[in-house]
Amino acid sequence: MLYRRHLQKGVLLKHTAPTTTLESRTLWHNIVSTIIILAIATILAFSFFHITQSDPANIALIYILALIIIARITTGYFFGIISAFFCVIFINWCFTYPYFEVSFAISGYPVTFVFLLTISMIVSTLTTRLKKQDKMILDRERAINEADKERIRANLLRAISHDLRTPLTSIIGSSDSFTENYAALSDQEKLDLVFSINEDSHWLLNMVENLLSITRIQGDTGRVRKEDELVEEVVAEAITRIKKRIPDIEICVTAPDNILIIPMDPLLIEQVLMNLMENAFVHSETNRPVELQISEESDTITFHVIDYGKGIDEQTIPLILKGEYHVPKTSDTHRGMGIGLSICNTIIQAHGGQISAHNHAHGAEFLFTLPKGDI
């Protein structure tokens, strides 16, 4: 029992030590900051007083400004209120006749400095409250961001487990059929099984590339490392890579004549373009080429991937982009768009942009916008 209590005490001390250290650092920061600010205010007050022989009420304005700064950068009410008392007494001692004596007997002086002390304390209190409100708002925003990250992570994991299962099952089933019934299968049936295995393997490779791209996004900030990149080069590389994967795809590109350079992670944006172009080719069920249009606005550049096929169910678009859409079991699930578009959405948000989708008169359009400047 004693051993367990000692262990519990040890664990408690181990957990409370960092908090104690943080509180000690905060206390010293408040003390040093208060002393430095009051010292600077005093130097400025002496300089101003000796140069202009100004009224003490004007000198008090310097200390009121110092009080506002102290209340802003320190924690709690203590240092602001103590500094207010110091300022009132110091102005009386140094800048009011008789000098270097504390005297509240001067006509009108007590009332003046009672008001000054009251104003200083109110400013300190209000500033401290505003700082606490700012902290509460920041904490709330962090909690919301963490909740969004958890939701996106859960949706991605659910989509991964859902989308990986079918192609893996298909590969296992095809390989088992090939090995167990090799002698009974015709050459064409053998080729069909090998083709199915090859197709599913490439689909898995594509999914792995998508998942690896997410690792380039910095976990704590949810941002990416961006460098200025030439849009034309990124688009050309994306088209080259998608043509290696899908030789039959046809893509028509339209872009402004001027040179476009924006901050981005080129590999991630190439992955987004490849996902969108592949979806447009696979799911549109049309022989018409995929169109990639690039437009320039004052602060942003927008990429439009347009197909001329059957379109998309409008109700599923928000769910697909968030990774919350569940493909019916009767469909070809390993050809689903969910995980790829969810990753596209994550990548574009990490770049500070936006992605959306809608149907037009003859098909569907996915578009994403990237800011010209780094945010």
PDB file of N, CA and C in Angstrom, residues 234-270:
ATOM      1  N   VAL A 234       3.467  22.764 -63.596  1.00  0.00           N
ATOM      2  CA  VAL A 234       2.733  21.841 -62.723  1.00  0.00           C
ATOM      3  C   VAL A 234       1.640  21.128 -63.510  1.00  0.00           C
ATOM      4  N   VAL A 235       0.914  21.870 -64.338  1.00  0.00           N
ATOM      5  CA  VAL A 235      -0.147  21.268 -65.153  1.00  0.00           C
ATOM      6  C   VAL A 235       0.439  20.275 -66.155  1.00  0.00           C
ATOM      7  N   ALA A 236       1.537  20.654 -66.795  1.00  0.00           N
ATOM      8  CA  ALA A 236       2.160  19.757 -67.774  1.00  0.00           C
ATOM      9  C   ALA A 236       2.623  18.458 -67.124  1.00  0.00           C
ATOM     10  N   GLU A 237       3.198  18.545 -65.934  1.00  0.00           N
ATOM     11  CA  GLU A 237       3.656  17.346 -65.234  1.00  0.00           C
ATOM     12  C   GLU A 237       2.474  16.466 -64.833  1.00  0.00           C
ATOM     13  N   ALA A 238       1.384  17.094 -64.380  1.00  0.00           N
ATOM     14  CA  ALA A 238       0.199  16.316 -64.002  1.00  0.00           C
ATOM     15  C   ALA A 238      -0.371  15.575 -65.204  1.00  0.00           C
ATOM     16  N   ILE A 239      -0.415  16.233 -66.352  1.00  0.00           N
ATOM     17  CA  ILE A 239      -0.945  15.592 -67.566  1.00  0.00           C
ATOM     18  C   ILE A 239      -0.035  14.453 -68.009  1.00  0.00           C
ATOM     19  N   THR A 240       1.269  14.664 -67.931  1.00  0.00           N
ATOM     20  CA  THR A 240       2.207  13.601 -68.297  1.00  0.00           C
ATOM     21  C   THR A 240       2.013  12.370 -67.419  1.00  0.00           C
ATOM     22  N   ARG A 241       1.861  12.583 -66.123  1.00  0.00           N
ATOM     23  CA  ARG A 241       1.684  11.453 -65.205  1.00  0.00           C
ATOM     24  C   ARG A 241       0.359  10.743 -65.420  1.00  0.00           C
ATOM     25  N   ILE A 242      -0.712  11.502 -65.668  1.00  0.00           N
ATOM     26  CA  ILE A 242      -2.017  10.851 -65.849  1.00  0.00           C
ATOM     27  C   ILE A 242      -2.071  10.081 -67.158  1.00  0.00           C
ATOM     28  N   LYS A 243      -1.349  10.564 -68.171  1.00  0.00           N
ATOM     29  CA  LYS A 243      -1.324   9.844 -69.451  1.00  0.00           C
ATOM     30  C   LYS A 243      -0.547   8.527 -69.341  1.00  0.00           C
ATOM     31  N   LYS A 244       0.447   8.490 -68.469  1.00  0.00           N
ATOM     32  CA  LYS A 244       1.142   7.224 -68.243  1.00  0.00           C
ATOM     33  C   LYS A 244       0.224   6.213 -67.583  1.00  0.00           C
ATOM     34  N   ARG A 245      -0.636   6.692 -66.698  1.00  0.00           N
ATOM     35  CA  ARG A 245      -1.562   5.805 -66.009  1.00  0.00           C
ATOM     36  C   ARG A 245      -2.744   5.432 -66.903  1.00  0.00           C
ATOM     37  N   ILE A 246      -3.269   6.415 -67.663  1.00  0.00           N
ATOM     38  CA  ILE A 246      -4.435   6.183 -68.530  1.00  0.00           C
ATOM     39  C   ILE A 246      -4.070   6.660 -69.931  1.00  0.00           C
ATOM     40  N   PRO A 247      -3.508   5.811 -70.761  1.00  0.00           N
ATOM     41  CA  PRO A 247      -3.062   6.253 -72.096  1.00  0.00           C
ATOM     42  C   PRO A 247      -4.197   6.766 -72.978  1.00  0.00           C
ATOM     43  N   ASP A 248      -5.428   6.304 -72.754  1.00  0.00           N
ATOM     44  CA  ASP A 248      -6.537   6.686 -73.633  1.00  0.00           C
ATOM     45  C   ASP A 248      -7.138   8.044 -73.290  1.00  0.00           C
ATOM     46  N   ILE A 249      -6.744   8.647 -72.204  1.00  0.00           N
ATOM     47  CA  ILE A 249      -7.362   9.906 -71.804  1.00  0.00           C
ATOM     48  C   ILE A 249      -6.953  11.037 -72.738  1.00  0.00           C
ATOM     49  N   GLU A 250      -7.911  11.913 -73.076  1.00  0.00           N
ATOM     50  CA  GLU A 250      -7.653  13.104 -73.888  1.00  0.00           C
ATOM     51  C   GLU A 250      -7.998  14.331 -73.062  1.00  0.00           C
ATOM     52  N   ILE A 251      -7.077  15.288 -73.048  1.00  0.00           N
ATOM     53  CA  ILE A 251      -7.243  16.479 -72.212  1.00  0.00           C
ATOM     54  C   ILE A 251      -6.998  17.721 -73.053  1.00  0.00           C
ATOM     55  N   CYS A 252      -7.941  18.660 -73.009  1.00  0.00           N
ATOM     56  CA  CYS A 252      -7.798  19.957 -73.685  1.00  0.00           C
ATOM     57  C   CYS A 252      -7.555  21.026 -72.627  1.00  0.00           C
ATOM     58  N   VAL A 253      -6.448  21.748 -72.759  1.00  0.00           N
ATOM     59  CA  VAL A 253      -6.057  22.742 -71.756  1.00  0.00           C
ATOM     60  C   VAL A 253      -6.248  24.141 -72.324  1.00  0.00           C
ATOM     61  N   THR A 254      -6.872  25.007 -71.521  1.00  0.00           N
ATOM     62  CA  THR A 254      -7.036  26.417 -71.862  1.00  0.00           C
ATOM     63  C   THR A 254      -6.502  27.247 -70.708  1.00  0.00           C
ATOM     64  N   ALA A 255      -5.577  28.177 -71.007  1.00  0.00           N
ATOM     65  CA  ALA A 255      -4.952  28.980 -69.954  1.00  0.00           C
ATOM     66  C   ALA A 255      -4.679  30.389 -70.478  1.00  0.00           C
ATOM     67  N   PRO A 256      -4.549  31.371 -69.582  1.00  0.00           N
ATOM     68  CA  PRO A 256      -4.194  32.733 -70.003  1.00  0.00           C
ATOM     69  C   PRO A 256      -2.817  32.767 -70.668  1.00  0.00           C
ATOM     70  N   ASP A 257      -2.594  33.782 -71.475  1.00  0.00           N
ATOM     71  CA  ASP A 257      -1.324  33.897 -72.181  1.00  0.00           C
ATOM     72  C   ASP A 257      -0.177  34.331 -71.268  1.00  0.00           C
ATOM     73  N   ASN A 258      -0.504  35.056 -70.218  1.00  0.00           N
ATOM     74  CA  ASN A 258       0.565  35.550 -69.342  1.00  0.00           C
ATOM     75  C   ASN A 258       1.064  34.434 -68.428  1.00  0.00           C
ATOM     76  N   ILE A 259       2.258  34.655 -67.880  1.00  0.00           N
ATOM     77  CA  ILE A 259       2.877  33.668 -66.990  1.00  0.00           C
ATOM     78  C   ILE A 259       2.195  33.717 -65.625  1.00  0.00           C
ATOM     79  N   LEU A 260       1.814  32.545 -65.118  1.00  0.00           N
ATOM     80  CA  LEU A 260       1.152  32.447 -63.825  1.00  0.00           C
ATOM     81  C   LEU A 260       2.083  31.738 -62.840  1.00  0.00           C
ATOM     82  N   ILE A 261       2.378  32.409 -61.735  1.00  0.00           N
ATOM     83  CA  ILE A 261       3.225  31.846 -60.687  1.00  0.00           C
ATOM     84  C   ILE A 261       2.495  32.017 -59.357  1.00  0.00           C
ATOM     85  N   ILE A 262       2.300  30.911 -58.627  1.00  0.00           N
ATOM     86  CA  ILE A 262       1.630  30.978 -57.335  1.00  0.00           C
ATOM     87  C   ILE A 262       2.351  30.075 -56.338  1.00  0.00           C
ATOM     88  N   PRO A 263       2.282  30.389 -55.047  1.00  0.00           N
ATOM     89  CA  PRO A 263       2.902  29.516 -54.035  1.00  0.00           C
ATOM     90  C   PRO A 263       2.091  28.236 -53.849  1.00  0.00           C
ATOM     91  N   MET A 264       2.757  27.090 -53.887  1.00  0.00           N
ATOM     92  CA  MET A 264       2.074  25.809 -53.746  1.00  0.00           C
ATOM     93  C   MET A 264       3.095  24.714 -53.479  1.00  0.00           C
ATOM     94  N   ASP A 265       2.581  23.578 -53.070  1.00  0.00           N
ATOM     95  CA  ASP A 265       3.363  22.347 -53.065  1.00  0.00           C
ATOM     96  C   ASP A 265       3.057  21.656 -54.393  1.00  0.00           C
ATOM     97  N   PRO A 266       3.978  21.642 -55.350  1.00  0.00           N
ATOM     98  CA  PRO A 266       3.649  21.169 -56.705  1.00  0.00           C
ATOM     99  C   PRO A 266       3.195  19.712 -56.743  1.00  0.00           C
ATOM    100  N   LEU A 267       3.809  18.852 -55.933  1.00  0.00           N
ATOM    101  CA  LEU A 267       3.425  17.433 -55.956  1.00  0.00           C
ATOM    102  C   LEU A 267       1.983  17.241 -55.503  1.00  0.00           C
ATOM    103  N   LEU A 268       1.563  18.008 -54.498  1.00  0.00           N
ATOM    104  CA  LEU A 268       0.194  17.878 -54.017  1.00  0.00           C
ATOM    105  C   LEU A 268      -0.810  18.410 -55.039  1.00  0.00           C
ATOM    106  N   ILE A 269      -0.508  19.534 -55.647  1.00  0.00           N
ATOM    107  CA  ILE A 269      -1.436  20.085 -56.643  1.00  0.00           C
ATOM    108  C   ILE A 269      -1.486  19.185 -57.881  1.00  0.00           C
ATOM    109  N   GLU A 270      -0.360  18.594 -58.244  1.00  0.00           N
ATOM    110  CA  GLU A 270      -0.385  17.609 -59.341  1.00  0.00           C
ATOM    111  C   GLU A 270      -1.300  16.446 -58.979  1.00  0.00           C
TER     112      GLU A 270
END
